[in-house]
Short mmCIF file of C-alpha atoms in Angstrom, two decimals:
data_model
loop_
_atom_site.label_atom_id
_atom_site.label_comp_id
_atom_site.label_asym_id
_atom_site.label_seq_id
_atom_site.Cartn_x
_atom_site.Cartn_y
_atom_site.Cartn_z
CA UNK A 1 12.65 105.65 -146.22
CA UNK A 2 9.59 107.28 -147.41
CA UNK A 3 6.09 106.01 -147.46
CA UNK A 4 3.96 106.94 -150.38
CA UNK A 5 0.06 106.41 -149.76
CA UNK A 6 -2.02 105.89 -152.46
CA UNK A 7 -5.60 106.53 -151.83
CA UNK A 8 -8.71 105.71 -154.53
CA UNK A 9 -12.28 105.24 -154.67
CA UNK A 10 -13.39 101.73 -155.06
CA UNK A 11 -16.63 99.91 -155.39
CA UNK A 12 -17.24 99.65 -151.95
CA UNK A 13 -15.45 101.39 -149.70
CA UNK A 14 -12.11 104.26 -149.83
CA UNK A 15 -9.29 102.46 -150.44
CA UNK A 16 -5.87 103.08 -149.12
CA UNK A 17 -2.55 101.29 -150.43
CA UNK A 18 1.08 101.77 -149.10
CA UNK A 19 3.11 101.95 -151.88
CA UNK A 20 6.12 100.01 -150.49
CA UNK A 21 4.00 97.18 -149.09
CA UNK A 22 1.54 95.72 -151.14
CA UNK A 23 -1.15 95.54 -148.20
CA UNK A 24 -4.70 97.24 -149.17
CA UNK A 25 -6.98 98.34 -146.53
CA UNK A 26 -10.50 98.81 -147.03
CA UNK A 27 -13.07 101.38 -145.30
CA UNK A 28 -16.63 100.92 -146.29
CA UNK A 29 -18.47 103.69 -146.63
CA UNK A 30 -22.30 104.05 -147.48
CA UNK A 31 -23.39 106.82 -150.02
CA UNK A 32 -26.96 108.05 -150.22
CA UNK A 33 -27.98 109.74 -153.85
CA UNK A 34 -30.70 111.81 -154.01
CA UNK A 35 -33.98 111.42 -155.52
CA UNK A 36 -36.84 109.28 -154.29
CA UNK A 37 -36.36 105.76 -152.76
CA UNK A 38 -37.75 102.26 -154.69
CA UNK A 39 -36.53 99.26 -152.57
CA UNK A 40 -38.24 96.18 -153.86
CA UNK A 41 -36.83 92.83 -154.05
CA UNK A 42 -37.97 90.20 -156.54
CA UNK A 43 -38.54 86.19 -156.50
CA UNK A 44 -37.33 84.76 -159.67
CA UNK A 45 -36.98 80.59 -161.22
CA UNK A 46 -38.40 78.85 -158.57
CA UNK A 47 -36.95 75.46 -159.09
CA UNK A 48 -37.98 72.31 -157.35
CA UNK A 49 -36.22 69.32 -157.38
CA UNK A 50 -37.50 65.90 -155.61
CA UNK A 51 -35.24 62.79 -154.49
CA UNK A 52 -35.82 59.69 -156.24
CA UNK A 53 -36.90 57.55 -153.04
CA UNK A 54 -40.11 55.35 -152.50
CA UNK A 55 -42.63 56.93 -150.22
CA UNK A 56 -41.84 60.14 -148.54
CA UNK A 57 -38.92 61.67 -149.70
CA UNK A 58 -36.58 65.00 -150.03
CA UNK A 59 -36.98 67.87 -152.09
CA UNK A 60 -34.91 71.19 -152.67
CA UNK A 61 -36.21 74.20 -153.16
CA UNK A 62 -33.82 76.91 -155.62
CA UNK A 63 -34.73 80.31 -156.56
CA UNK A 64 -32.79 83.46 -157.17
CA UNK A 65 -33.53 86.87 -154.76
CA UNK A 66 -33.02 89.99 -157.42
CA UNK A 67 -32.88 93.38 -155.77
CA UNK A 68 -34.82 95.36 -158.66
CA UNK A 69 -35.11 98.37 -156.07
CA UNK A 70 -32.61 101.32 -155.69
CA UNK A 71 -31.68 100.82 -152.20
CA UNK A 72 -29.54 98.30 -150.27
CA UNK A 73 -31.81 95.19 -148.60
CA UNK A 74 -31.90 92.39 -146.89
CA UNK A 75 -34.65 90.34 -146.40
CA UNK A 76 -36.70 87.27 -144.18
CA UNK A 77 -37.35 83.96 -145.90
CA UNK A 78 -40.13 81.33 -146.08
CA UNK A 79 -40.43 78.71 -148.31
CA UNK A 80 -42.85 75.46 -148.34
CA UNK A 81 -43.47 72.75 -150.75
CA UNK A 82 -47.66 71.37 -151.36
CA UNK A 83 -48.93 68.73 -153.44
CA UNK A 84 -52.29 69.60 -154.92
CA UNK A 85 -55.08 71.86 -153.58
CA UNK A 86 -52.52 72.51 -150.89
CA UNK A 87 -52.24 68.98 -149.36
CA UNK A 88 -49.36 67.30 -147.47
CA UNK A 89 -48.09 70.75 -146.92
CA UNK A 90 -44.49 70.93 -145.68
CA UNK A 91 -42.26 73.76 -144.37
CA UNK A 92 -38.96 74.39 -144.52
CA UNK A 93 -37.12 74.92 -140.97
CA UNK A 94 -35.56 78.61 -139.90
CA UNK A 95 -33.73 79.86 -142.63
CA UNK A 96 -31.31 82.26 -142.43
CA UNK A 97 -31.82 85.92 -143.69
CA UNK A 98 -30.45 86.71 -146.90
CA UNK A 99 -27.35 89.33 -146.61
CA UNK A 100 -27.61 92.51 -148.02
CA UNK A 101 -28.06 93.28 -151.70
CA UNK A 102 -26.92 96.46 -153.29
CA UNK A 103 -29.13 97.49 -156.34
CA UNK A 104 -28.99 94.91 -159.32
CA UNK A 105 -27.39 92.48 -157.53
CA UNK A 106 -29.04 88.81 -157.13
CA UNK A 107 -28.55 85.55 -155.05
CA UNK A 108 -29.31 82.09 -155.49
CA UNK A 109 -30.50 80.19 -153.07
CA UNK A 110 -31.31 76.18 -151.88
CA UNK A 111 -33.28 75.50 -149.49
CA UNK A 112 -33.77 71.67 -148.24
CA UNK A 113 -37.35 70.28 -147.48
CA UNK A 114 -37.33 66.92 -145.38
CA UNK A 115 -40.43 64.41 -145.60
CA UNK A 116 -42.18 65.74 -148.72
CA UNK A 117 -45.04 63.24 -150.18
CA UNK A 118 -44.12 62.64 -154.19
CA UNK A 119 -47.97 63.91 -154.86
CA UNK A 120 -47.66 64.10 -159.32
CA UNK A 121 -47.48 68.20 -158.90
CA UNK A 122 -45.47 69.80 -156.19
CA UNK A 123 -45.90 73.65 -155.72
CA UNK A 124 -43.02 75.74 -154.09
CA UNK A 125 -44.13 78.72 -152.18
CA UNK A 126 -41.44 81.33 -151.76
CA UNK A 127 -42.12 84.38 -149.61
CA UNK A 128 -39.73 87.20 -149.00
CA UNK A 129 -40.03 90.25 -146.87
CA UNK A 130 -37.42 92.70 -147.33
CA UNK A 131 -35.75 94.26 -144.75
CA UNK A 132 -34.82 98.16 -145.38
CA UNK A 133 -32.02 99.97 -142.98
CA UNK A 134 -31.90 103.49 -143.19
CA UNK A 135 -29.25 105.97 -142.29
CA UNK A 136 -29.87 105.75 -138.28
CA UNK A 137 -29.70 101.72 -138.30
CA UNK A 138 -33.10 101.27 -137.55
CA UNK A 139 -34.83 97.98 -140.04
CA UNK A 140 -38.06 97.91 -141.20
CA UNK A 141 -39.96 95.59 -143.07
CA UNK A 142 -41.59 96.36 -146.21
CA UNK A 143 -44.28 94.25 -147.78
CA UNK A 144 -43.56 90.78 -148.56
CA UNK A 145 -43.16 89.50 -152.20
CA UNK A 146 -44.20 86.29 -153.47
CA UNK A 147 -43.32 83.58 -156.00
CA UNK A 148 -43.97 80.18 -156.41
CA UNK A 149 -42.98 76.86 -158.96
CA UNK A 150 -43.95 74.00 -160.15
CA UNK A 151 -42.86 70.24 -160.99
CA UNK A 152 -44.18 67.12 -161.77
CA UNK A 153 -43.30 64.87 -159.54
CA UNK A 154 -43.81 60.68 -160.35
CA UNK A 155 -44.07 58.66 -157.33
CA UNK A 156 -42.74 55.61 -157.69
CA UNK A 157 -44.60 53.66 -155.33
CA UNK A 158 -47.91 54.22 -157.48
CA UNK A 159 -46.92 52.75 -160.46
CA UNK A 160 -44.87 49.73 -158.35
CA UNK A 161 -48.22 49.11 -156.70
CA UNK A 162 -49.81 49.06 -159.93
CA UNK A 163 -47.45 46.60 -161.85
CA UNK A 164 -48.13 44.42 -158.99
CA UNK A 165 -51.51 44.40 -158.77
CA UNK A 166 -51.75 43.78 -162.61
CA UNK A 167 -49.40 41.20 -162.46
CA UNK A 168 -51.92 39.49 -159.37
CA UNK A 169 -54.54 40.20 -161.80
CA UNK A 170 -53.22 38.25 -164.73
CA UNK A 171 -51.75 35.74 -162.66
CA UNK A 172 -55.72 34.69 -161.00
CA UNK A 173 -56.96 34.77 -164.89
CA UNK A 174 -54.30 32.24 -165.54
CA UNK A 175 -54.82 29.99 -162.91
CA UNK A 176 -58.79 29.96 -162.94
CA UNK A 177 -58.61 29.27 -166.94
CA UNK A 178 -57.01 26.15 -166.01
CA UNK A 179 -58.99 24.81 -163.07
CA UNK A 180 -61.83 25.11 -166.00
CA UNK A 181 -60.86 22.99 -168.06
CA UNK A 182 -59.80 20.34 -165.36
#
C-alpha cells in the first residue's frame, strides 16, 4: 500500500493531508514581510445597553476591537460606564485579554457592568492597549487607544416618584376644596 502526501499552503499554517486517510494536520507557521511595521488597533460602535430594573441596575457594554495595523496583536482591556460629569462611576471587573488579531481582522466584544445608577446619559469608556510580540516572544505594550459611547438611559424610579407625588398633589387640592365649602 502506498501513501501519497499531499502538502499545500494554507491560510495559517503548512498543511499536510494523507491521501488515503482523510486526516489534515496543521503546522502554524508565522511569516514576517518586509517593509516597515504599523500595529495599531482600533475601538469601534461602542454600544451600551441598560437593564430595565428600578434603582441600580445592569448594563452591557459591546464594542468591536479592529486591528487596522499590519502586524499580529493582542491587547489589555478596560472598560467603565459614568453618568454625567463622570458621576456614579463604575468599572468593569478583570477582563480577559483579547486573543490575537491578524491584520484586518475584528472582534466583538460584551462586557457586563453590575450596579450601574440609570443617570438619563450613560458614557462607556473603552480603553485598549495593544500588546505587540515580536519574533523572539518578548510583548510589549504600545500606546493605549481610546473610544467611548453614549445612551440615554430613563430611570424609572424618577418618573414613578413623580406620578406619585402629582397624584398626592391633586389628591390634597381635592380634599381641601371640600373642607371649604363645609
Amino acid at each position: 500500500m502506498v501513501t501519497l502526501l499531499v502538502t499545500t499552503l494554507g491560510l495559517g499554517g503548512l498543511l499536510a493531508q494523507p491521501a488515503d486517510v482523510g486526516a489534515i494536520a496543521r503546522i502554524p507557521i508565522r511569516l514576517r514581510v518586509g517593509g516597515a511595521l504599523k500595529p495599531k488597533l482600533s475601538v469601534e460602535r461602542v454600544r451600551v445597553h441598560f437593564s430595565d430594573r428600578i434603582g441600580k441596575g445592569d448594563a452591557t457594554v459591546t464594542y468591536t476591537i479592529h486591528n487596522t495595523g499590519n502586524a499580529i496583536l493582542s491587547a489589555h482591556q478596560t472598560v467603565s460606564l459614568s453618568g454625567p460629569f463622570g458621576r456614579w462611576k463604575v468599572a468593569a471587573g478583570r477582563i480577559a485579554d483579547a486573543p490575537r488579531l491578524r491584520p484586518g481582522e475584528s472582534r466583538k466584544v460584551s462586557v457586563p457592568l453590575r450596579g450601574v445608577t440609570p443617570a438619563l446619559r450613560l458614557t462607556a469608556a473603552v480603553t485598549l492597549i495593544p500588546l505587540f510580540t515580536d519574533a523572539a516572544g518578548s510583548t510589549a505594550p504600545l500606546a493605549a487607544t481610546e473610544a467611548t459611547g453614549q445612551a440615554l438611559i430613563v430611570p424609572w424610579s424618577l418618573p414613578a416618584v413623580l406620578v406619585v407625588l402629582c397624584w398626592l398633589a391633586v389628591a390634597l387640592r381635592r380634599m381641601r376644596g371640600r373642607r371649604s365649602y363645609s
